[in-house]
Coordinates of C-alpha atoms in Angstrom, one line a residue:
M237 CA 125.7 108.8 -49.9
Q238 CA 123.4 108.6 -53.0
P239 CA 120.5 106.2 -53.0
R240 CA 120.9 103.0 -55.0
R241 CA 119.1 102.9 -58.3
T242 CA 117.3 99.8 -59.5
L243 CA 117.2 98.9 -63.2
R244 CA 113.8 98.2 -64.6
P245 CA 113.0 95.8 -67.4
S246 CA 111.0 98.4 -69.4
I247 CA 113.0 100.6 -71.7
H248 CA 111.0 103.6 -70.6
R249 CA 112.5 103.5 -67.1
Y250 CA 116.2 103.1 -67.6
P251 CA 117.7 105.6 -65.2
R252 CA 120.9 106.2 -67.0
K253 CA 122.6 105.7 -70.4
H254 CA 125.2 103.1 -71.0
P255 CA 127.1 102.0 -74.0
A256 CA 125.3 99.7 -76.4
D257 CA 126.2 96.1 -75.9
H258 CA 125.0 94.9 -79.3
S259 CA 125.8 96.3 -82.7
P260 CA 123.4 96.0 -85.7
D261 CA 125.7 93.2 -87.0
T262 CA 124.9 91.3 -83.8
L263 CA 121.2 92.1 -83.9
G264 CA 120.8 90.9 -87.5
P265 CA 121.5 87.2 -86.9
L266 CA 119.3 87.3 -83.7
C267 CA 116.4 88.8 -85.7
D268 CA 116.8 86.4 -88.6
A269 CA 116.8 83.4 -86.2
A270 CA 113.6 84.7 -84.5
N271 CA 111.9 85.4 -87.9
D272 CA 112.9 82.0 -89.4
A273 CA 111.5 80.2 -86.3
A274 CA 108.3 82.3 -86.6
K275 CA 107.8 81.4 -90.3
R276 CA 108.2 77.7 -89.5
E277 CA 105.8 78.0 -86.6
V278 CA 103.2 79.8 -88.8
A279 CA 102.9 76.7 -91.0
Q280 CA 102.7 74.3 -88.0
W281 CA 100.2 76.6 -86.4
F282 CA 97.9 76.5 -89.4
L283 CA 98.2 72.7 -89.7
F284 CA 97.4 72.4 -86.0
L285 CA 94.3 74.5 -86.4
L286 CA 93.2 72.5 -89.4
V287 CA 93.6 69.2 -87.6
M288 CA 91.7 70.6 -84.6
L289 CA 88.9 71.8 -86.8
V290 CA 88.6 68.4 -88.5
L291 CA 88.5 66.6 -85.1
F292 CA 85.9 69.0 -83.8
T293 CA 83.8 68.2 -86.9
L294 CA 84.3 64.4 -86.7
V295 CA 83.6 64.3 -83.0
G296 CA 80.6 66.6 -83.2
G297 CA 79.2 64.5 -86.0
T298 CA 79.3 61.3 -83.9
S299 CA 75.6 60.8 -83.2
H300 CA 74.0 58.6 -80.6
R301 CA 72.9 56.3 -83.4
M302 CA 76.6 55.9 -84.4
L303 CA 77.6 55.1 -80.9
F304 CA 74.7 52.6 -80.5
L305 CA 75.5 50.8 -83.8
E306 CA 79.3 51.3 -83.5
E307 CA 79.5 52.8 -86.9
P308 CA 83.0 53.6 -88.2
I309 CA 84.3 57.2 -88.5
K310 CA 85.2 58.3 -92.0
V311 CA 88.4 60.4 -91.8
P312 CA 88.6 63.0 -94.6
V313 CA 91.7 63.4 -96.8
L314 CA 92.9 60.0 -95.7
E315 CA 89.6 58.5 -97.0
V316 CA 89.6 55.7 -94.5
N317 CA 87.0 54.4 -92.1
L318 CA 88.3 54.0 -88.6
P319 CA 86.4 51.7 -86.1
L320 CA 84.5 53.8 -83.6
L321 CA 86.5 52.6 -80.6
G322 CA 89.8 52.9 -82.5
F323 CA 89.1 56.5 -83.5
Y324 CA 88.3 57.5 -79.9
W325 CA 91.6 56.0 -78.8
V326 CA 93.8 57.2 -81.6
A327 CA 92.4 60.8 -82.1
P328 CA 93.3 62.0 -78.6
A329 CA 96.8 60.4 -78.9
V330 CA 97.6 62.0 -82.2
F331 CA 96.3 65.4 -81.1
L332 CA 98.3 65.2 -77.9
L333 CA 101.5 64.6 -79.9
M334 CA 100.7 67.4 -82.3
H335 CA 100.0 69.8 -79.4
F336 CA 103.2 68.8 -77.7
Y337 CA 105.2 69.5 -80.8
V338 CA 103.6 72.8 -81.4
L339 CA 104.1 74.0 -77.8
A340 CA 107.7 72.9 -77.9
Q341 CA 108.3 74.9 -81.0
V342 CA 106.5 77.9 -79.5
R343 CA 108.8 77.7 -76.5
E344 CA 111.8 77.6 -78.7
L345 CA 110.4 80.6 -80.7
A346 CA 109.8 82.5 -77.4
R347 CA 113.5 81.9 -76.4
K348 CA 114.8 83.3 -79.7
V349 CA 112.4 86.3 -79.7
T350 CA 113.3 87.1 -76.1
A351 CA 117.0 87.0 -76.9
Y352 CA 116.5 89.4 -79.8
L353 CA 114.3 91.8 -77.8
T354 CA 116.8 91.8 -74.9
A355 CA 119.6 92.7 -77.3
A356 CA 117.4 95.3 -79.0
E357 CA 116.5 96.9 -75.7
R358 CA 120.2 97.2 -74.7
D359 CA 121.1 98.5 -78.2
A360 CA 118.3 101.1 -78.0
N361 CA 119.9 102.4 -74.8
G362 CA 116.7 103.8 -73.5
N363 CA 115.5 105.3 -76.8
T364 CA 111.9 104.2 -77.3
A365 CA 111.9 105.0 -81.0
A366 CA 115.0 102.9 -81.6
F367 CA 113.6 100.0 -79.7
L368 CA 110.3 100.2 -81.6
A369 CA 112.2 100.2 -84.9
H370 CA 113.9 97.0 -83.8
R371 CA 110.6 95.5 -82.7
H372 CA 109.0 96.2 -86.1
R373 CA 111.7 94.0 -87.7
L374 CA 110.1 90.9 -86.2
D375 CA 107.5 88.8 -87.9
I376 CA 103.8 89.5 -87.3
F377 CA 103.1 86.0 -86.0
P378 CA 100.7 86.4 -83.0
V379 CA 103.1 84.6 -80.6
V380 CA 105.8 87.0 -81.5
G381 CA 103.4 90.0 -81.1
M382 CA 102.3 88.8 -77.7
L383 CA 105.9 88.4 -76.4
A384 CA 106.8 91.8 -77.8
N385 CA 103.8 93.5 -76.2
Q386 CA 104.8 91.9 -72.8
R387 CA 108.3 93.3 -73.2
L388 CA 106.9 96.8 -73.9
G389 CA 104.6 96.6 -71.0
Q390 CA 101.6 96.9 -73.3
P391 CA 98.4 94.8 -72.8
G392 CA 98.1 93.4 -76.3
I393 CA 94.7 91.8 -75.5
A394 CA 93.9 90.8 -79.0
M395 CA 97.2 89.1 -79.6
A396 CA 97.1 87.3 -76.2
A397 CA 93.5 86.2 -76.8
M398 CA 94.4 84.8 -80.2
V399 CA 97.3 82.8 -78.8
L400 CA 95.6 81.6 -75.7
S401 CA 92.4 80.5 -77.6
T402 CA 94.2 78.6 -80.3
L403 CA 97.1 77.0 -78.3
A404 CA 95.5 76.5 -74.9
I405 CA 91.7 76.9 -74.6
M406 CA 90.6 75.3 -77.8
P407 CA 92.8 72.2 -77.5
L408 CA 91.5 71.6 -74.0
L409 CA 87.9 72.1 -75.1
L410 CA 88.5 69.5 -77.9
L411 CA 89.7 66.9 -75.5
V412 CA 86.8 67.6 -73.1
F413 CA 84.4 67.5 -76.1
I414 CA 85.8 64.1 -77.1
Q415 CA 85.2 62.8 -73.6
V416 CA 81.6 64.2 -73.4
Q417 CA 80.6 63.0 -76.9
F418 CA 81.8 59.4 -76.2
L419 CA 80.4 59.2 -72.6
P420 CA 77.0 57.7 -73.6
Y421 CA 78.9 54.7 -75.0
H422 CA 79.7 53.6 -71.5
D423 CA 83.2 52.2 -72.0
V424 CA 85.2 52.8 -68.8
A425 CA 88.7 52.1 -70.2
T426 CA 88.2 54.6 -73.1
T427 CA 86.7 57.3 -70.9
W428 CA 89.7 56.9 -68.5
W429 CA 92.0 57.4 -71.5
H430 CA 90.2 60.6 -72.3
R431 CA 90.6 61.8 -68.8
T432 CA 94.3 60.9 -68.9
A433 CA 94.7 62.8 -72.2
I434 CA 93.1 65.9 -70.6
A435 CA 95.5 65.7 -67.6
L436 CA 98.5 65.2 -69.9
D437 CA 97.5 68.2 -72.0
L438 CA 97.2 70.4 -68.9
G439 CA 100.7 69.2 -67.9
L440 CA 102.1 70.2 -71.3
L441 CA 100.6 73.7 -71.0
W442 CA 102.1 74.3 -67.6
W443 CA 105.4 72.9 -68.7
L444 CA 105.9 74.4 -72.1
W445 CA 103.9 77.6 -72.1
P446 CA 106.3 80.6 -72.6
R447 CA 106.7 82.6 -69.4
S448 CA 107.5 86.3 -69.5
Q449 CA 109.9 87.7 -66.9
S450 CA 109.0 91.3 -67.8
G451 CA 106.1 93.4 -66.5
A452 CA 104.8 93.8 -63.0
R453 CA 105.1 90.8 -60.7
W454 CA 101.5 91.1 -59.5
R455 CA 100.3 90.7 -63.1
R456 CA 102.4 87.6 -63.7
W457 CA 101.1 86.0 -60.5
T458 CA 97.5 87.0 -61.3
L459 CA 97.8 85.3 -64.7
R460 CA 99.2 82.1 -63.1
A461 CA 96.4 82.2 -60.5
V462 CA 93.8 82.4 -63.2
G463 CA 95.5 79.5 -65.0
G464 CA 95.4 77.5 -61.8
V465 CA 91.7 78.1 -61.3
M466 CA 90.9 77.2 -64.9
T467 CA 92.9 74.0 -64.5
G468 CA 90.9 73.1 -61.4
F469 CA 87.7 73.6 -63.3
V470 CA 88.8 71.4 -66.2
V471 CA 90.0 68.6 -63.8
A472 CA 86.8 68.8 -61.8
F473 CA 84.6 68.5 -64.9
A474 CA 86.6 65.6 -66.3
F475 CA 87.0 63.6 -63.1
T476 CA 83.9 64.4 -61.0
L477 CA 81.1 65.4 -63.5
A478 CA 81.6 63.7 -66.8
L479 CA 81.3 60.2 -65.4
I480 CA 79.7 57.0 -66.6
P481 CA 76.6 56.2 -64.4
E482 CA 77.6 54.4 -61.2
E483 CA 81.2 54.0 -62.0
F484 CA 83.7 54.1 -59.1
L485 CA 84.5 57.8 -59.4
E486 CA 80.8 58.7 -59.2
T487 CA 80.2 56.8 -56.0
Q488 CA 83.3 58.3 -54.4
A489 CA 82.6 61.9 -55.6
D490 CA 79.1 61.8 -54.4
K491 CA 80.2 60.7 -50.9
T492 CA 82.8 63.4 -50.5
M493 CA 81.3 66.2 -52.7
P494 CA 77.5 66.4 -52.6
V495 CA 77.7 69.5 -54.8
A496 CA 79.1 67.3 -57.6
A497 CA 76.0 65.2 -57.7
I498 CA 73.8 68.3 -57.9
T499 CA 75.9 69.8 -60.7
R500 CA 76.0 66.5 -62.6
E501 CA 72.2 66.2 -62.4
F502 CA 71.8 69.7 -63.9
L503 CA 74.4 69.2 -66.6
F504 CA 73.8 65.6 -67.7
N505 CA 70.6 64.2 -66.3
G506 CA 67.9 66.7 -67.3
P507 CA 64.3 65.5 -67.6
L508 CA 63.0 64.3 -70.9
D509 CA 61.0 66.6 -73.1
E510 CA 57.5 65.1 -73.4
V511 CA 57.4 65.8 -77.2
S512 CA 60.9 65.2 -78.5
R513 CA 61.8 62.6 -75.8
Q514 CA 65.2 64.2 -75.7
R515 CA 67.0 65.4 -72.6
T516 CA 66.6 69.0 -71.7
S517 CA 70.1 69.2 -70.1
I518 CA 73.2 70.4 -71.9
F519 CA 74.8 67.0 -72.0
T520 CA 73.8 63.4 -71.5
R521 CA 75.5 60.4 -70.1
S522 CA 73.2 57.8 -71.8
L523 CA 72.0 57.0 -75.3
V524 CA 68.8 58.8 -76.3
L525 CA 67.3 57.1 -79.3
P526 CA 63.5 57.1 -79.2
D527 CA 61.5 56.2 -82.3
E528 CA 64.7 54.9 -84.1
N529 CA 64.4 52.3 -86.8
F530 CA 67.5 50.1 -86.7
L531 CA 66.5 47.9 -89.6
T532 CA 67.8 48.8 -93.0
A533 CA 65.7 48.6 -96.1
E534 CA 67.5 45.4 -97.2
E535 CA 66.9 43.8 -93.8
Q536 CA 63.2 44.6 -93.9
K537 CA 63.0 43.2 -97.4
K538 CA 64.7 40.0 -96.3
L539 CA 62.4 39.7 -93.3
S540 CA 59.4 39.9 -95.5
E541 CA 60.8 37.3 -97.9
L542 CA 61.7 34.8 -95.1
G543 CA 58.4 35.3 -93.2
D544 CA 57.9 32.7 -90.5
K545 CA 61.2 30.9 -91.6
A546 CA 63.4 33.8 -90.4
P547 CA 63.9 32.4 -86.8
E548 CA 65.0 29.0 -88.3
T549 CA 67.7 30.7 -90.4
G550 CA 69.3 32.5 -87.4
F551 CA 68.7 35.8 -89.1
R552 CA 69.8 38.8 -87.0
T553 CA 69.5 42.5 -87.7
R554 CA 71.8 44.1 -85.1
V555 CA 74.5 42.4 -83.0
L556 CA 74.8 44.2 -79.6
R557 CA 76.2 41.4 -77.5
G558 CA 77.6 42.5 -74.2
R559 CA 76.9 46.2 -74.7
N560 CA 76.5 48.5 -71.8
L561 CA 73.2 50.3 -72.5
R562 CA 72.2 51.3 -69.0
Y563 CA 69.7 54.2 -68.8
A564 CA 69.4 54.2 -72.6
I565 CA 66.2 55.7 -74.0
L566 CA 64.9 53.3 -76.7
D567 CA 61.1 54.0 -76.5
R568 CA 59.3 52.8 -79.7
A569 CA 62.7 51.8 -81.3
D570 CA 62.6 49.0 -83.8
L571 CA 65.0 46.2 -82.6
R572 CA 63.4 43.2 -84.2
Y573 CA 65.6 40.2 -84.5
A574 CA 68.4 42.0 -82.6
D575 CA 71.0 40.1 -80.7
L576 CA 71.3 41.6 -77.2
T577 CA 72.9 38.6 -75.5
G578 CA 74.6 39.7 -72.3
A579 CA 73.7 43.3 -72.8
N580 CA 73.2 45.6 -69.8
L581 CA 69.8 47.2 -70.2
S582 CA 69.3 48.1 -66.5
D583 CA 67.1 51.1 -66.0
A584 CA 66.7 51.5 -69.8
A585 CA 63.5 53.1 -71.0
M586 CA 62.0 50.8 -73.6
I587 CA 58.3 51.7 -73.7
N588 CA 56.6 50.2 -76.7
V589 CA 59.9 49.0 -78.1
K590 CA 59.9 46.4 -80.8
L591 CA 61.9 43.3 -79.7
T592 CA 60.1 40.7 -81.7
R593 CA 62.3 37.5 -82.0
A594 CA 65.1 39.4 -80.3
R595 CA 67.7 37.5 -78.3
L596 CA 68.1 38.8 -74.8
D597 CA 69.8 35.8 -73.2
S598 CA 71.8 36.6 -70.0
A599 CA 70.9 40.3 -70.4
K600 CA 70.7 42.5 -67.3
M601 CA 67.3 44.2 -67.1
Q602 CA 66.8 45.3 -63.6
G603 CA 64.6 48.4 -63.5
A604 CA 64.1 48.4 -67.3
S605 CA 60.8 49.9 -68.4
L606 CA 59.1 47.6 -70.9
T607 CA 55.6 49.0 -70.9
E608 CA 53.7 47.7 -74.0
A609 CA 56.9 46.2 -75.4
Q610 CA 56.4 44.0 -78.4
M611 CA 58.4 40.9 -77.5
Q612 CA 56.7 38.0 -79.4
G613 CA 59.1 35.1 -79.7
A614 CA 62.0 36.9 -77.8
T615 CA 64.3 34.7 -75.8
L616 CA 65.2 35.6 -72.2
L617 CA 67.3 32.6 -71.1
G618 CA 69.2 33.4 -67.9
V619 CA 68.1 37.0 -67.9
D620 CA 69.3 38.8 -64.7
G621 CA 66.2 40.6 -63.6
W622 CA 63.7 38.7 -65.7
R623 CA 61.2 39.0 -62.8
L624 CA 60.7 42.6 -63.8
H625 CA 57.5 41.6 -65.5
G626 CA 56.0 41.4 -62.0
R627 CA 57.1 45.0 -61.4
D628 CA 55.9 46.2 -64.8
T629 CA 52.4 44.8 -65.0
A630 CA 51.7 46.6 -68.3
T631 CA 54.0 44.0 -70.0
N632 CA 52.4 40.6 -70.1
F633 CA 55.1 38.2 -71.1
A634 CA 52.6 35.3 -71.5
R635 CA 50.5 37.3 -73.9
L636 CA 53.5 38.4 -75.9
G637 CA 54.7 34.8 -76.3
V638 CA 58.0 35.1 -74.5
W639 CA 59.3 31.7 -73.6
F640 CA 61.8 30.5 -71.0
E641 CA 63.7 27.2 -70.7
Q642 CA 62.5 24.9 -67.9
R643 CA 65.7 25.5 -65.9
L644 CA 65.0 29.2 -65.9
M645 CA 61.4 28.6 -64.8
R646 CA 62.6 26.6 -61.9
E647 CA 64.5 29.6 -60.7
Q648 CA 61.3 31.6 -60.4

């Protein structure tokens, strides 16, 4: 009894000849369908890359000053200014939809290319030259090349790297970049949306990424294992490292995973450079704006014109009511006549900051450093943590002319 022979997917290992199942007339429509889909996908691919490049530019151009002042984002081509919060909500949503559409089209393209290559393999009947001739009829789009190389059992590293980088790695990096760039703003709802977008994009990649059934099984499982490890790294970064200071996830992660706290300190909470007063870490979770002048030339001119009458007119330079500015570095910043009512300035570094005539009513200032702060005429009605002047003796509120209502003084 002769041993049973097993058919292999590679054309180089067919053990015996058999009649061709597909004629050239049958292969032609399959090839045309695959090439038509590839041509459509090329245009969508270039548009996707363009949008991704624009978003990288816009997000990378979002400075800490823009986050602090909530300056709008100017979108090129459309020539519109989107509100800062609106942009950081809309941009991930639009990008997710585009990525979903592109991946869905890539999956459909992969189905058509696989159908053609299967038919071409059978038509070649074990003839390598004939199969290669059929393969060269396909479009040169990188996705097509990657699938064809997988079918041939060839590595095709360059093609695979191009496809993976543009359709998987860079999209995920963009969404993570969006989360990291916006993190110092300290808006929990928006940051959770960014984390959700990252999780959804990972789901899209696992769902829609074209899977090859050819090649060695160990190679396929190795690639999936690598994909699983990379997914774990992205999820860990988004949900345990890139966190708003003292939010719920941080307290829970630090209790269960002490290594997360150590890694977070290294990546986000590096010490300040003594010269530049900037963090030495790769990222930061708080606004770093030392020596910033937040008064425009027009505001300075108006202040000089009003003189001592400015407080009576209710003049304000910047309105930062209710903002979360925890751990912000505002040393020597000019915030005269700013409205910081209800702002959270806990643990903020505000050495020699100019807060003349600023409104700090109901602000939270526990642990804030106000050494040599200029606060003449500033109001601190109902401030939570107003006793910090006893902890920071370098700031003499009486000398600076800060006044409190009688009801606040009774709370002392």
